[in-house]
Short mmCIF file of C-alpha atoms and ligand atoms in Angstrom, two decimals:
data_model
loop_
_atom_site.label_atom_id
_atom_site.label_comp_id
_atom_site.label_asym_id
_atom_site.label_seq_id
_atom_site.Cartn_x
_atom_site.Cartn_y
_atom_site.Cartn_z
CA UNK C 1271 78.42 90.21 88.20
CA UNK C 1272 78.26 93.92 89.00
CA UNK C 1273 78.41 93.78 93.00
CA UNK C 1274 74.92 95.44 94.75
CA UNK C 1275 74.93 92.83 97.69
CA UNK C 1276 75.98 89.40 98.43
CA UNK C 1277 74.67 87.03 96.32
CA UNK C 1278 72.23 84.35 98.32
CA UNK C 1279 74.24 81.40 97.80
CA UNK C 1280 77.74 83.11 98.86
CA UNK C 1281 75.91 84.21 101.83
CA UNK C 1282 74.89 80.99 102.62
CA UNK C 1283 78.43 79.45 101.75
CA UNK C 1284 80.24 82.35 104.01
CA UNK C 1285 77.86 81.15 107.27
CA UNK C 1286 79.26 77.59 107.13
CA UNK C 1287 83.22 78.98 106.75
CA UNK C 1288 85.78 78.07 109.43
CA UNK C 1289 88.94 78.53 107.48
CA UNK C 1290 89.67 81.13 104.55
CA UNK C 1291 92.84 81.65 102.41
CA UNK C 1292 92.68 85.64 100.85
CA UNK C 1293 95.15 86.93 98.34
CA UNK C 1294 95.35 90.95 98.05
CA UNK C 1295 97.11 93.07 95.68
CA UNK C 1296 97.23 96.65 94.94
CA UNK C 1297 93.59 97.55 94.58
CA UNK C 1298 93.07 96.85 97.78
CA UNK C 1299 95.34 99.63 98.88
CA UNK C 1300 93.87 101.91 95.92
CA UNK C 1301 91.03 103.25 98.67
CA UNK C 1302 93.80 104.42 101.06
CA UNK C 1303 94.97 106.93 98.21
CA UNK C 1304 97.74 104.08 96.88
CA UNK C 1305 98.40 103.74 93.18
CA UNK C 1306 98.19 100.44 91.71
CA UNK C 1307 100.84 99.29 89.09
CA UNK C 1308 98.51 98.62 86.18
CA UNK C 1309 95.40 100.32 84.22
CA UNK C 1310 94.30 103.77 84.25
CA UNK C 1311 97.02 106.09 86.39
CA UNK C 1312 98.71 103.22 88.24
CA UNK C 1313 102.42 103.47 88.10
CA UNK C 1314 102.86 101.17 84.94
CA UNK C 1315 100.16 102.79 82.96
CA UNK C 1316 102.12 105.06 80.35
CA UNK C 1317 103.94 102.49 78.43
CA UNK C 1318 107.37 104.31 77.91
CA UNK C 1319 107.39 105.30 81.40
CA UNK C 1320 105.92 102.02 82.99
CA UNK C 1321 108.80 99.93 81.50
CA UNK C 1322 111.34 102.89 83.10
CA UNK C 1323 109.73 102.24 86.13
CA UNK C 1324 110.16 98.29 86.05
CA UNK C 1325 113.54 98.47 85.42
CA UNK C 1326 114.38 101.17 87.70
CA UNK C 1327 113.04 97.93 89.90
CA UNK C 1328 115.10 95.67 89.00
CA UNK C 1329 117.96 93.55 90.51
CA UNK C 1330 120.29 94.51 87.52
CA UNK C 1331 119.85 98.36 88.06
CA UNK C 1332 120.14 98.41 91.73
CA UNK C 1333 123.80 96.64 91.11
CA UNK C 1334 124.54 99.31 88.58
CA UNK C 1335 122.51 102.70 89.68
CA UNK C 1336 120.86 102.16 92.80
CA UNK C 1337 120.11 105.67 93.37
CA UNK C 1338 117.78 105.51 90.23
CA UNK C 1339 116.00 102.25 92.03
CA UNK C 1340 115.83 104.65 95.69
CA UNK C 1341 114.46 107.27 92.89
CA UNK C 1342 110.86 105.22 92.36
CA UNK C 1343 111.06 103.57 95.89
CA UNK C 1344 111.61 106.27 97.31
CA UNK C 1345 108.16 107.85 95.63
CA UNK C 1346 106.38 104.61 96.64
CA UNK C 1347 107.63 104.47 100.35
CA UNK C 1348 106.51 108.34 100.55
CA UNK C 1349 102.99 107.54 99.37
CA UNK C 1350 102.72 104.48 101.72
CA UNK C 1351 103.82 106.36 104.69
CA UNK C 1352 100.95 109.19 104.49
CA UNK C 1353 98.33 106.35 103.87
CA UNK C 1354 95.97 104.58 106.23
CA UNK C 1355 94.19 101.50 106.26
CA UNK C 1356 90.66 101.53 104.79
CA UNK C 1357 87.51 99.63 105.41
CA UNK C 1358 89.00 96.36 103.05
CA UNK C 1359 92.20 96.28 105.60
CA UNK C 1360 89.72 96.60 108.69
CA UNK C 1361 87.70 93.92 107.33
CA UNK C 1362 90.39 91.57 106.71
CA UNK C 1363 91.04 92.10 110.74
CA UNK C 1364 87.54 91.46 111.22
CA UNK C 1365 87.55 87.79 109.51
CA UNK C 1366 90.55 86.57 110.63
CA UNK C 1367 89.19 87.73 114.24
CA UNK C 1368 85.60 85.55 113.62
CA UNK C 1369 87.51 82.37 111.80
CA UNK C 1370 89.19 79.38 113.67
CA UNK C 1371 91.92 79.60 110.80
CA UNK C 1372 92.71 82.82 108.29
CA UNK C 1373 95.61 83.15 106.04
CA UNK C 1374 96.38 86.58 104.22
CA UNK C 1375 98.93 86.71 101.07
CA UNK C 1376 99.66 89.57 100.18
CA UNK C 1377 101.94 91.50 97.25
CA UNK C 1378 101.44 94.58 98.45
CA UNK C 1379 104.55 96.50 99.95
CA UNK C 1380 102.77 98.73 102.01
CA UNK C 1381 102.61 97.55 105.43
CA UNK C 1382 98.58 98.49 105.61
CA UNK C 1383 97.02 95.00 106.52
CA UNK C 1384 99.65 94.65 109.72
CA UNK C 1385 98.91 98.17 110.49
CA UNK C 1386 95.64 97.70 110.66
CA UNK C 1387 95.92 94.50 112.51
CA UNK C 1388 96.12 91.15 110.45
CA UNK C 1389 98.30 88.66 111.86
CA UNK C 1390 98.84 85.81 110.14
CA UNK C 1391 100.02 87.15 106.94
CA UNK C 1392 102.76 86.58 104.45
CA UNK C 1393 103.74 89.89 102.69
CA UNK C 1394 105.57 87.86 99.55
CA UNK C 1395 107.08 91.00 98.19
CA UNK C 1396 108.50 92.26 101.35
CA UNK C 1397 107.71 95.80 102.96
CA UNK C 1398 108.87 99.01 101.11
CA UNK C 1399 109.49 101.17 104.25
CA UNK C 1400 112.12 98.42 105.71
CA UNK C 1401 115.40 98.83 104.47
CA UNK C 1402 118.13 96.37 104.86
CA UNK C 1403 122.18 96.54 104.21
CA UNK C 1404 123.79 94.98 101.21
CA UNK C 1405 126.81 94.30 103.35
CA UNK C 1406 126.19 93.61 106.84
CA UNK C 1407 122.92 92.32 108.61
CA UNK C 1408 121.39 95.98 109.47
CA UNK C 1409 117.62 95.81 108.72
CA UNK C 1410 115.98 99.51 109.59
CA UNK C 1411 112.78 101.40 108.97
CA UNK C 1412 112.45 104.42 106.92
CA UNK C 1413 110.50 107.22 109.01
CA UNK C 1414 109.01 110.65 108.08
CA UNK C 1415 112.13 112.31 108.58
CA UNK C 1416 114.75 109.84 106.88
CA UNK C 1417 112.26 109.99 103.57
CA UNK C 1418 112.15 113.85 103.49
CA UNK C 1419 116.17 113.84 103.37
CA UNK C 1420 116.52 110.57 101.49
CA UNK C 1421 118.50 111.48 98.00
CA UNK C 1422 120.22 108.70 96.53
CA UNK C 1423 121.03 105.86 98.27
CA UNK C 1424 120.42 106.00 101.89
CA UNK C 1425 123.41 104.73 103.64
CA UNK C 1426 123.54 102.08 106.70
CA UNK C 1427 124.29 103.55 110.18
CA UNK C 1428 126.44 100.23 111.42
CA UNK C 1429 128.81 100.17 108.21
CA UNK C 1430 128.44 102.78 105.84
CA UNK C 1431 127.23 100.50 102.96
CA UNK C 1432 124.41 101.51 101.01
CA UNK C 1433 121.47 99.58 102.19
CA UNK C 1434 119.10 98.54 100.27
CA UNK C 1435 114.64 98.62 100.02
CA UNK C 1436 113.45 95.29 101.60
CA UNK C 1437 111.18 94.43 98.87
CA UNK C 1438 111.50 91.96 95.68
CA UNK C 1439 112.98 93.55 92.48
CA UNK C 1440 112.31 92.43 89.29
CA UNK C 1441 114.94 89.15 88.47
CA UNK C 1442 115.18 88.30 92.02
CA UNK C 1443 114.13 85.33 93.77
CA UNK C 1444 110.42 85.65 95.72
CA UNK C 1445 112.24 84.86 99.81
CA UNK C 1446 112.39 80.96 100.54
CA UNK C 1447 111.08 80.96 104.15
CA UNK C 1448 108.25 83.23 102.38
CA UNK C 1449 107.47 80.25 99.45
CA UNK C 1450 107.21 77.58 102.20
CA UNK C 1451 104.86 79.56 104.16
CA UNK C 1452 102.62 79.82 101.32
CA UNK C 1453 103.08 76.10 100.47
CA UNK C 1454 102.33 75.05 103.92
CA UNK C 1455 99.32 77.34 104.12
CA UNK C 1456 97.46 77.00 100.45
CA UNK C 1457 98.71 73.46 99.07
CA UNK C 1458 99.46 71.24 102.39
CA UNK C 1459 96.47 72.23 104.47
CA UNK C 1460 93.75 74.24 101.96
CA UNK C 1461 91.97 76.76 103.02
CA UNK C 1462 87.60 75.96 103.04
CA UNK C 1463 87.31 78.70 100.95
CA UNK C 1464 89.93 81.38 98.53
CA UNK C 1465 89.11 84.57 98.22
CA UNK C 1466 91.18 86.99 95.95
CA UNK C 1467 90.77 90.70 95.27
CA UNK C 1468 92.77 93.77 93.69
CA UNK C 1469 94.99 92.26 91.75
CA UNK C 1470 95.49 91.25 88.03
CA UNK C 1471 97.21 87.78 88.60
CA UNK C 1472 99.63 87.80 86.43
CA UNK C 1473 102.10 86.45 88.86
CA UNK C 1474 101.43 82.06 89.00
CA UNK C 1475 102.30 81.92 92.12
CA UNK C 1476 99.49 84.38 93.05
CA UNK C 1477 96.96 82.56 90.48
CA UNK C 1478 97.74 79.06 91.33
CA UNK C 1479 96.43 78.77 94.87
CA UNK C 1480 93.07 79.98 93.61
CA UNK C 1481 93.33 77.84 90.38
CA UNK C 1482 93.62 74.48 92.81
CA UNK C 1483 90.88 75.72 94.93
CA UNK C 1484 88.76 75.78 92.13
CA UNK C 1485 89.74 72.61 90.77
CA UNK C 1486 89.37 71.00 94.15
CA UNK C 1487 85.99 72.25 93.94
CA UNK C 1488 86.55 74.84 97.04
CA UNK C 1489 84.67 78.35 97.15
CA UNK C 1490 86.28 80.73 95.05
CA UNK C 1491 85.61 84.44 95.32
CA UNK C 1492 87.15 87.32 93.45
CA UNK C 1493 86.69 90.72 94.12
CA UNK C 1494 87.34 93.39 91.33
CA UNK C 1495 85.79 96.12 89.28
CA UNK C 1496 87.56 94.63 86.41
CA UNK C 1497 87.71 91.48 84.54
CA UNK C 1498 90.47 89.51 85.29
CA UNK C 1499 92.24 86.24 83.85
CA UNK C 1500 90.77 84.78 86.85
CA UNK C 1501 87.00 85.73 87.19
CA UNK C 1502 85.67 83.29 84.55
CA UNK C 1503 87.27 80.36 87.05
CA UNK C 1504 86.30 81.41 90.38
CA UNK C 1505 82.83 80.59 91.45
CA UNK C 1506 81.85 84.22 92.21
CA UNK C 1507 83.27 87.15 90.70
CA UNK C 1508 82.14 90.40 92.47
CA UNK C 1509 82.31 93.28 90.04
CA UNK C 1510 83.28 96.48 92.75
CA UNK C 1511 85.66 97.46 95.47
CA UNK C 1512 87.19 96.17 98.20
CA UNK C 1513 86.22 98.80 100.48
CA UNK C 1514 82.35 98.11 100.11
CA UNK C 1515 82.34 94.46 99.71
CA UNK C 1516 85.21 92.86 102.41
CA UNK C 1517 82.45 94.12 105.05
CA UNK C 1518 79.67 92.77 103.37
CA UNK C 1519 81.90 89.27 103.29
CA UNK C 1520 83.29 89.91 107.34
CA UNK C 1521 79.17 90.52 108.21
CA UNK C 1522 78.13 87.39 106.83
CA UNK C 1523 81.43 85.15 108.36
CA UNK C 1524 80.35 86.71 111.71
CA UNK C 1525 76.65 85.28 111.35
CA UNK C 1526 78.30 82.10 111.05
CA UNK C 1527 75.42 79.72 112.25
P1 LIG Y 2016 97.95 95.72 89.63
O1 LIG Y 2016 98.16 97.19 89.58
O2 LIG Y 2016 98.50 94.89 88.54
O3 LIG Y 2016 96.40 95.43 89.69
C1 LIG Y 2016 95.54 96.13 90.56
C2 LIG Y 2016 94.16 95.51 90.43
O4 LIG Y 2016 93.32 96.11 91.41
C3 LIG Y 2016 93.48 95.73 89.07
O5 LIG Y 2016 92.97 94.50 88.60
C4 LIG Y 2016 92.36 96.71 89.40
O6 LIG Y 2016 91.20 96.51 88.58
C5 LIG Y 2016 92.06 96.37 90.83
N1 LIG Y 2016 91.43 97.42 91.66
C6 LIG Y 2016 91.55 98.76 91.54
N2 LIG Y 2016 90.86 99.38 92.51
C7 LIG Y 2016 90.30 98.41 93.29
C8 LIG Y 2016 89.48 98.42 94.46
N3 LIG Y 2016 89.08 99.55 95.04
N4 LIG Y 2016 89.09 97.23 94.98
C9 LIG Y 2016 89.49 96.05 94.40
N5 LIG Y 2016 90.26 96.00 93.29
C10 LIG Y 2016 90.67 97.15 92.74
O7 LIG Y 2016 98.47 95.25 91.07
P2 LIG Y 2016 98.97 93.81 91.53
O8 LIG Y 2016 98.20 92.73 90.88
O9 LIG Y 2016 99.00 93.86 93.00
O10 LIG Y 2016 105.33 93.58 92.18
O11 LIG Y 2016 100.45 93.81 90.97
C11 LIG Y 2016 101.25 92.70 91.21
C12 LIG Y 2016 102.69 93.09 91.35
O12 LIG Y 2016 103.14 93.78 90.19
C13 LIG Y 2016 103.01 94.06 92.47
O13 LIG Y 2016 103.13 93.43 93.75
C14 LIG Y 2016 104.32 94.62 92.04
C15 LIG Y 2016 104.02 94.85 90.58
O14 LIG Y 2016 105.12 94.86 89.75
C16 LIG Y 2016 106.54 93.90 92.66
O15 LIG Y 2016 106.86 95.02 92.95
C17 LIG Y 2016 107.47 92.72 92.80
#
């Protein structure tokens, strides 16, 4: 449904909520000026160059050329470290501050829902202004000034190694402590109610947690200006952006009854 307000019965549902399970991706970071990977001008969106761009983030080229995988991280951290949480990131800090339980999953690299104050979070894909070292156990962050001299590979002040971005490349394994977080958190103790917005699912472990909800007959909400494999299976799919509708949904968990 194209999103005006709340529907009724979502309203309703949101005022009896205690605990809530949310799952962002990219769009959700779109309002602070943050390209998303797919459809129109996100970073995958010319074929040719997309498929450069996915291997340039990949496991295999950062063994063999890791100054072309700095290249494109380099271009993402420099984007995420001008940008500022918008009123879907406030929001989020607003729900988990009204719930007795809140759970945030994120793939987004981009550091904007701790910055603007969620806690309990698990950032699956890792954070793409930490850096850590392929050799010894230096983990860093990349500031203003180490991004405007950062060609190539930036190398690690304890050992000289190159270090590497602290995020998940394509053909590596999603971080173990990471997966049993999300286990514990979505399967072991469900959240009331799942909400997911600004992302296309394609991942299953991003789909599934929202797929059991829905089987278990939990609240499902997605939040999207486009269709997604996911909006025909989740009881309401909200047809707009994060940025105008995470308030609406933080209002009406704060009227709780
Ligand atoms: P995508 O770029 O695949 O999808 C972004 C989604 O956000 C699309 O469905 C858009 O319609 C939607 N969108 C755009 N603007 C929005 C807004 N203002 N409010 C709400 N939704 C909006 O991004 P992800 O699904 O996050 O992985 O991509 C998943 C993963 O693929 C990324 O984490 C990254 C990428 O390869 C790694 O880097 C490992």
């Amino acid at each position: 449904m194209t999103f005006r307000q709340l529907p009724p019965d979502l309203v309703a549902t949101l005022r009896e909520t205690v605990s809530l399970g949310v799952i962002t991706g990219a769009g959700v970071s779109a309002e602070s000026g943050i390209q998303t990977y797919r459809g129109q001008g996100g970073l995958y969106d010319d074929e040719a160059e997309g498929d450069r761009t996915v291997e340039a983030l990949s496991a295999p080229t950062l063994a063999a050329d890791p100054d072309r995988t700095w290249g494109v991280v380099a271009h993402l951290a420099r984007q995420t470290i001008q940008a500022k949480p918008n009123p879907a990131h406030q929001a989020l800090v607003a729900m988990e501050a009204t719930l007795e339980r809140f759970i945030l999953l994120t793939q987004n690299v981009d550091g904007l829902h701790r910055l603007a104050g969620t806690r309990n979070m698990i950032d699956i894909h890792g954070d793409v202004l930490e850096t850590r070292c392929s050799s010894c156990a230096f983990h860093g962050d990349l500031s203003v000034e180490d991004l405007q001299a950062l060609t190539g590979t930036p190398r690690c002040p304890q050992c000289a190694c190159g270090l590497r971005p602290h995020v998940v490349l394509f053909g590596e394994m999603l971080p173990e402590a990471k997966i049993r977080r999300l286990h514990e958190e979505f399967y072991e103790r469900p959240p009331e109610v799942v909400l997911i917005a600004g992302t296309s699912a394609i991942f299953p472990y991003i789909a599934e947690p929202v797929l059991l909800a829905a089987q278990a007959g939990h609240p499902t909400i997605e939040v999207n200006p486009e269709p997604t494999p996911l909006s025909d299976r989740v009881r309401w799919s909200l047809r707009g952006k994060a940025g105008e509708i995470f308030p609406q949904i933080a209002a009406a968990l704060a009227s709780r009854a």
